[in-house]
mmCIF file of C-alpha atoms in Angstrom:
data_model
loop_
_atom_site.group_PDB
_atom_site.id
_atom_site.type_symbol
_atom_site.label_atom_id
_atom_site.label_comp_id
_atom_site.label_asym_id
_atom_site.label_seq_id
_atom_site.Cartn_x
_atom_site.Cartn_y
_atom_site.Cartn_z
ATOM 1 C CA PRO V 1 -94.965 28.885 27.032
ATOM 2 C CA MET V 2 -92.906 31.453 25.138
ATOM 3 C CA MET V 3 -93.033 29.514 21.864
ATOM 4 C CA THR V 4 -96.776 28.995 22.294
ATOM 5 C CA LEU V 5 -97.291 32.722 22.787
ATOM 6 C CA LEU V 6 -95.092 33.574 19.803
ATOM 7 C CA GLY V 7 -96.998 31.042 17.690
ATOM 8 C CA LYS V 8 -100.300 32.716 18.527
ATOM 9 C CA LEU V 9 -98.860 36.147 17.753
ATOM 10 C CA GLU V 10 -97.615 34.818 14.414
ATOM 11 C CA GLU V 11 -101.033 33.384 13.585
ATOM 12 C CA SER V 12 -102.559 36.789 14.334
ATOM 13 C CA ASN V 13 -99.994 38.495 12.052
ATOM 14 C CA PHE V 14 -98.444 40.524 14.858
ATOM 15 C CA VAL V 15 -95.006 38.962 14.460
ATOM 16 C CA GLU V 16 -93.201 37.077 11.717
ATOM 17 C CA ARG V 17 -90.336 34.614 11.638
ATOM 18 C CA ASP V 18 -86.866 35.765 10.672
ATOM 19 C CA GLY V 19 -84.826 32.583 10.592
ATOM 20 C CA GLU V 20 -84.686 31.318 14.163
ATOM 21 C CA TYR V 21 -86.085 34.553 15.562
ATOM 22 C CA PHE V 22 -89.301 36.561 15.526
ATOM 23 C CA ARG V 23 -89.847 40.234 14.757
ATOM 24 C CA TRP V 24 -92.779 42.610 14.758
ATOM 25 C CA VAL V 25 -94.407 42.880 11.344
ATOM 26 C CA HIS V 26 -94.529 46.676 11.699
ATOM 27 C CA ASP V 27 -92.956 49.308 13.952
ATOM 28 C CA LYS V 28 -96.417 50.661 14.836
ATOM 29 C CA ILE V 29 -97.417 47.303 16.296
ATOM 30 C CA GLN V 30 -94.284 47.261 18.427
ATOM 31 C CA GLU V 31 -94.964 50.808 19.605
ATOM 32 C CA ALA V 32 -98.565 49.951 20.482
ATOM 33 C CA ALA V 33 -97.464 46.882 22.419
ATOM 34 C CA LEU V 34 -94.915 48.864 24.416
ATOM 35 C CA GLU V 35 -97.431 51.587 25.164
ATOM 36 C CA MET V 36 -99.877 49.182 26.794
ATOM 37 C CA GLU V 37 -100.374 49.850 30.502
ATOM 38 C CA GLU V 38 -98.954 46.481 31.490
ATOM 39 C CA ALA V 39 -95.860 47.071 29.362
ATOM 40 C CA GLN V 40 -95.093 50.235 31.350
ATOM 41 C CA ASN V 41 -94.732 48.205 34.541
ATOM 42 C CA PRO V 42 -91.101 47.205 35.332
ATOM 43 C CA SER V 43 -92.342 43.803 36.468
ATOM 44 C CA PHE V 44 -93.586 43.173 32.914
ATOM 45 C CA TYR V 45 -90.076 43.617 31.500
ATOM 46 C CA PHE V 46 -88.702 41.506 34.318
ATOM 47 C CA GLU V 47 -91.083 38.631 33.584
ATOM 48 C CA VAL V 48 -90.223 38.776 29.876
ATOM 49 C CA GLY V 49 -86.521 38.727 30.752
ATOM 50 C CA ILE V 50 -86.970 35.752 33.099
ATOM 51 C CA THR V 51 -88.929 33.854 30.448
ATOM 52 C CA LEU V 52 -86.169 34.417 27.916
ATOM 53 C CA LEU V 53 -83.440 33.569 30.430
ATOM 54 C CA LYS V 54 -85.041 30.240 31.263
ATOM 55 C CA GLY V 55 -86.230 29.412 27.753
ATOM 56 C CA LEU V 56 -83.213 30.211 25.589
ATOM 57 C CA SER V 57 -80.336 27.835 25.003
ATOM 58 C CA ASP V 58 -76.939 29.057 26.164
ATOM 59 C CA ASP V 59 -75.860 29.882 22.606
ATOM 60 C CA LYS V 60 -79.026 31.871 21.856
ATOM 61 C CA LEU V 61 -78.789 33.588 25.237
ATOM 62 C CA ASP V 62 -75.306 34.753 24.335
ATOM 63 C CA VAL V 63 -76.687 36.375 21.166
ATOM 64 C CA LEU V 64 -79.427 38.161 23.126
ATOM 65 C CA LEU V 65 -77.407 38.585 26.315
ATOM 66 C CA PHE V 66 -77.567 42.381 26.502
ATOM 67 C CA ALA V 67 -81.294 42.498 25.709
ATOM 68 C CA VAL V 68 -82.186 39.844 28.305
ATOM 69 C CA THR V 69 -79.964 41.428 30.952
ATOM 70 C CA ASN V 70 -81.445 44.864 30.314
ATOM 71 C CA LEU V 71 -84.969 43.507 30.697
ATOM 72 C CA ILE V 72 -84.155 41.891 34.029
ATOM 73 C CA ASN V 73 -82.309 44.988 35.239
ATOM 74 C CA LYS V 74 -85.500 47.045 34.944
ATOM 75 C CA SER V 75 -86.698 45.374 38.132
ATOM 76 C CA ASN V 76 -85.728 46.346 41.673
ATOM 77 C CA VAL V 77 -84.612 42.910 42.822
ATOM 78 C CA HIS V 78 -81.615 42.650 45.147
ATOM 79 C CA GLY V 79 -79.428 39.906 46.494
ATOM 80 C CA ARG V 80 -79.971 37.483 43.606
ATOM 81 C CA LEU V 81 -76.833 35.557 42.670
ATOM 82 C CA GLU V 82 -78.167 34.318 39.325
ATOM 83 C CA PHE V 83 -78.809 37.877 38.162
ATOM 84 C CA ALA V 84 -75.441 39.034 39.476
ATOM 85 C CA GLU V 85 -73.812 36.298 37.394
ATOM 86 C CA LEU V 86 -75.897 37.312 34.364
ATOM 87 C CA ASN V 87 -74.718 40.913 34.660
ATOM 88 C CA LEU V 88 -71.163 39.737 35.152
ATOM 89 C CA ARG V 89 -71.418 37.704 31.968
ATOM 90 C CA ALA V 90 -72.775 40.763 30.144
ATOM 91 C CA ALA V 91 -69.925 42.881 31.544
ATOM 92 C CA GLU V 92 -67.353 40.399 30.290
ATOM 93 C CA LYS V 93 -68.938 40.351 26.828
ATOM 94 C CA ALA V 94 -69.048 44.158 26.763
ATOM 95 C CA ARG V 95 -65.373 44.284 27.697
ATOM 96 C CA HIS V 96 -64.560 41.877 24.871
ATOM 97 C CA LEU V 97 -66.396 44.231 22.491
ATOM 98 C CA SER V 98 -64.585 47.270 23.971
ATOM 99 C CA ALA V 99 -67.959 48.639 25.113
ATOM 100 C CA PHE V 100 -66.426 49.863 28.350
ATOM 101 C CA TYR V 101 -69.244 52.139 29.517
ATOM 102 C CA ASN V 102 -71.754 49.302 29.161
ATOM 103 C CA GLY V 103 -69.312 46.934 30.812
ATOM 104 C CA ALA V 104 -68.944 49.302 33.769
ATOM 105 C CA SER V 105 -72.726 49.557 34.099
ATOM 106 C CA TYR V 106 -73.228 45.773 34.048
ATOM 107 C CA ALA V 107 -70.407 45.251 36.548
ATOM 108 C CA ALA V 108 -71.893 47.863 38.886
ATOM 109 C CA ARG V 109 -75.272 46.134 38.696
ATOM 110 C CA ALA V 110 -73.618 42.766 39.347
ATOM 111 C CA ILE V 111 -72.053 44.174 42.525
ATOM 112 C CA GLN V 112 -75.435 45.553 43.637
ATOM 113 C CA LEU V 113 -77.070 42.167 43.098
ATOM 114 C CA LEU V 114 -74.543 40.157 45.120
ATOM 115 C CA PRO V 115 -76.155 38.431 48.126
ATOM 116 C CA ASN V 116 -75.239 39.485 51.672
ATOM 117 C CA GLU V 117 -73.287 36.266 52.182
ATOM 118 C CA LYS V 118 -71.154 36.943 49.095
ATOM 119 C CA TRP V 119 -67.811 36.894 50.914
ATOM 120 C CA LYS V 120 -68.393 33.451 52.400
ATOM 121 C CA LYS V 121 -70.482 31.567 49.850
ATOM 122 C CA HIS V 122 -69.820 33.375 46.562
ATOM 123 C CA ARG V 123 -66.320 34.783 46.946
ATOM 124 C CA ASP V 124 -65.257 33.989 43.339
ATOM 125 C CA VAL V 125 -68.259 35.763 41.813
ATOM 126 C CA ALA V 126 -67.745 38.735 44.135
ATOM 127 C CA LEU V 127 -64.040 38.908 43.287
ATOM 128 C CA ASN V 128 -64.660 38.828 39.537
ATOM 129 C CA ALA V 129 -67.389 41.463 39.784
ATOM 130 C CA TYR V 130 -65.090 43.902 41.579
ATOM 131 C CA ILE V 131 -62.162 43.124 39.274
ATOM 132 C CA ILE V 132 -64.115 43.679 36.060
ATOM 133 C CA GLY V 133 -65.802 46.704 37.604
ATOM 134 C CA ALA V 134 -62.437 48.269 38.447
ATOM 135 C CA GLU V 135 -61.017 47.518 34.996
ATOM 136 C CA MET V 136 -64.042 48.987 33.225
ATOM 137 C CA GLU V 137 -64.114 52.098 35.411
ATOM 138 C CA VAL V 138 -60.456 52.796 34.649
ATOM 139 C CA ALA V 139 -61.134 52.302 30.944
ATOM 140 C CA THR V 140 -63.889 54.935 31.117
ATOM 141 C CA GLY V 141 -61.824 57.345 33.213
ATOM 142 C CA ASN V 142 -63.776 56.907 36.463
ATOM 143 C CA VAL V 143 -60.693 56.599 38.651
ATOM 144 C CA ASP V 144 -62.431 57.243 41.985
ATOM 145 C CA THR V 145 -64.882 54.391 41.460
ATOM 146 C CA ALA V 146 -62.058 52.120 40.291
ATOM 147 C CA HIS V 147 -60.156 52.929 43.516
ATOM 148 C CA GLU V 148 -63.247 52.102 45.575
ATOM 149 C CA TYR V 149 -63.645 48.714 43.905
ATOM 150 C CA CYS V 150 -59.949 47.946 44.324
ATOM 151 C CA ASP V 151 -59.903 48.893 47.995
ATOM 152 C CA VAL V 152 -62.894 46.689 48.814
ATOM 153 C CA ILE V 153 -60.923 43.601 47.767
ATOM 154 C CA LEU V 154 -57.361 44.669 48.593
ATOM 155 C CA LYS V 155 -58.309 45.398 52.221
ATOM 156 C CA ARG V 156 -59.671 41.900 52.707
ATOM 157 C CA ASP V 157 -57.463 39.199 54.227
ATOM 158 C CA ASP V 158 -59.424 36.278 52.819
ATOM 159 C CA TYR V 159 -58.076 36.731 49.268
ATOM 160 C CA THR V 160 -54.529 35.791 48.329
ATOM 161 C CA ALA V 161 -52.079 38.178 46.665
ATOM 162 C CA LEU V 162 -52.440 36.180 43.448
ATOM 163 C CA GLU V 163 -56.230 36.515 43.543
ATOM 164 C CA LYS V 164 -55.815 40.267 44.034
ATOM 165 C CA PHE V 165 -53.260 40.561 41.234
ATOM 166 C CA ARG V 166 -55.494 42.092 38.547
ATOM 167 C CA LEU V 167 -56.517 44.785 41.014
ATOM 168 C CA TYR V 168 -52.859 45.512 41.728
ATOM 169 C CA VAL V 169 -52.460 46.042 37.989
ATOM 170 C CA VAL V 170 -55.428 48.426 37.948
ATOM 171 C CA LYS V 171 -53.926 50.526 40.751
ATOM 172 C CA LEU V 172 -50.543 50.534 39.019
ATOM 173 C CA LYS V 173 -52.150 51.760 35.786
ATOM 174 C CA ILE V 174 -53.821 54.580 37.688
ATOM 175 C CA LEU V 175 -50.541 55.617 39.303
ATOM 176 C CA CYS V 176 -48.574 55.475 36.048
ATOM 177 C CA PHE V 177 -50.960 56.614 33.340
ATOM 178 C CA VAL V 178 -53.600 58.703 35.112
ATOM 179 C CA GLN V 179 -51.916 60.302 38.115
ATOM 180 C CA VAL V 180 -48.377 60.123 36.625
ATOM 181 C CA LYS V 181 -46.867 59.327 40.024
ATOM 182 C CA PHE V 182 -43.915 57.206 38.970
ATOM 183 C CA ARG V 183 -42.151 57.206 42.342
ATOM 184 C CA GLU V 184 -45.314 55.945 44.034
ATOM 185 C CA ALA V 185 -45.749 53.433 41.217
ATOM 186 C CA VAL V 186 -42.283 52.041 41.909
ATOM 187 C CA ASP V 187 -42.970 51.822 45.648
ATOM 188 C CA PHE V 188 -46.300 50.141 44.987
ATOM 189 C CA SER V 189 -44.616 47.686 42.581
ATOM 190 C CA LEU V 190 -42.139 46.757 45.305
ATOM 191 C CA GLU V 191 -44.967 46.115 47.753
ATOM 192 C CA VAL V 192 -46.818 43.938 45.246
ATOM 193 C CA LEU V 193 -43.717 41.911 44.387
ATOM 194 C CA LYS V 194 -43.073 41.374 48.079
ATOM 195 C CA GLU V 195 -46.667 40.179 48.522
ATOM 196 C CA LEU V 196 -46.150 37.773 45.628
ATOM 197 C CA GLY V 197 -42.962 36.410 47.201
ATOM 198 C CA CYS V 198 -40.577 37.735 44.547
ATOM 199 C CA LYS V 199 -36.929 38.316 45.472
ATOM 200 C CA LEU V 200 -35.366 41.641 44.514
ATOM 201 C CA VAL V 201 -31.790 42.910 44.160
ATOM 202 C CA GLN V 202 -30.582 45.083 47.026
ATOM 203 C CA ASN V 203 -28.809 47.753 44.955
ATOM 204 C CA PRO V 204 -30.810 50.943 45.695
ATOM 205 C CA VAL V 205 -29.985 52.362 42.267
ATOM 206 C CA LEU V 206 -31.175 49.323 40.347
ATOM 207 C CA LEU V 207 -34.053 48.466 42.666
ATOM 208 C CA PRO V 208 -36.746 50.646 40.966
ATOM 209 C CA ILE V 209 -35.803 49.373 37.512
ATOM 210 C CA HIS V 210 -35.769 45.781 38.702
ATOM 211 C CA ALA V 211 -39.124 46.261 40.414
ATOM 212 C CA ILE V 212 -40.818 47.558 37.267
ATOM 213 C CA ARG V 213 -39.291 44.854 35.075
ATOM 214 C CA SER V 214 -40.239 42.115 37.524
ATOM 215 C CA LEU V 215 -43.815 43.331 37.738
ATOM 216 C CA GLN V 216 -44.057 43.634 33.940
ATOM 217 C CA LYS V 217 -42.845 40.041 33.635
ATOM 218 C CA THR V 218 -45.350 38.903 36.254
ATOM 219 C CA ILE V 219 -48.149 40.689 34.405
ATOM 220 C CA ARG V 220 -47.216 38.960 31.124
ATOM 221 C CA LEU V 221 -47.139 35.555 32.811
ATOM 222 C CA ALA V 222 -50.527 36.176 34.413
ATOM 223 C CA LYS V 223 -52.263 36.924 31.106
#
């Protein structure tokens, strides 16, 4: 359907081919199209986004990932796993590009879109959404939101210490580099290492140093 529509638009000289893609032949035509009454309706953008999501190959979707995700996000849908996963994919791509503010926005939307049964049926998607959300919020300086995301997962008993590890790292970064609370960072490191089953020396003088070094080693091995 999409290719048929694009073909008709091309025949009418509204769009033109640019390699594998299409573009408006003139900015004024694009402006006129977007100013149409139907185009002002969020459901219009949503339908376009859905059409692209279902019609594009995975490789082409990756190229247009942000555009497709933004179109779908203009709707008010909730509790849709496929859209949560789409936003999570966009957040991961944004993180790779160091676009941390965009990554934080996509991760937040992914969390909003998680179904009610997320903890039972979609625990991996939920975990990744909160992890990436926390990492992106720290990167943008939104420490309070990062803490909220961390606490949601760290307070749950149905995730292992290893599954929670990246969130432990986020909290440690906040303690060390944002709040500059080194004593609390050491204590927190000791708690994390204990959760991970690591054995520590008993010398009280060397214990903080050993804790930091052990956690640094664990972080390197986890990457």
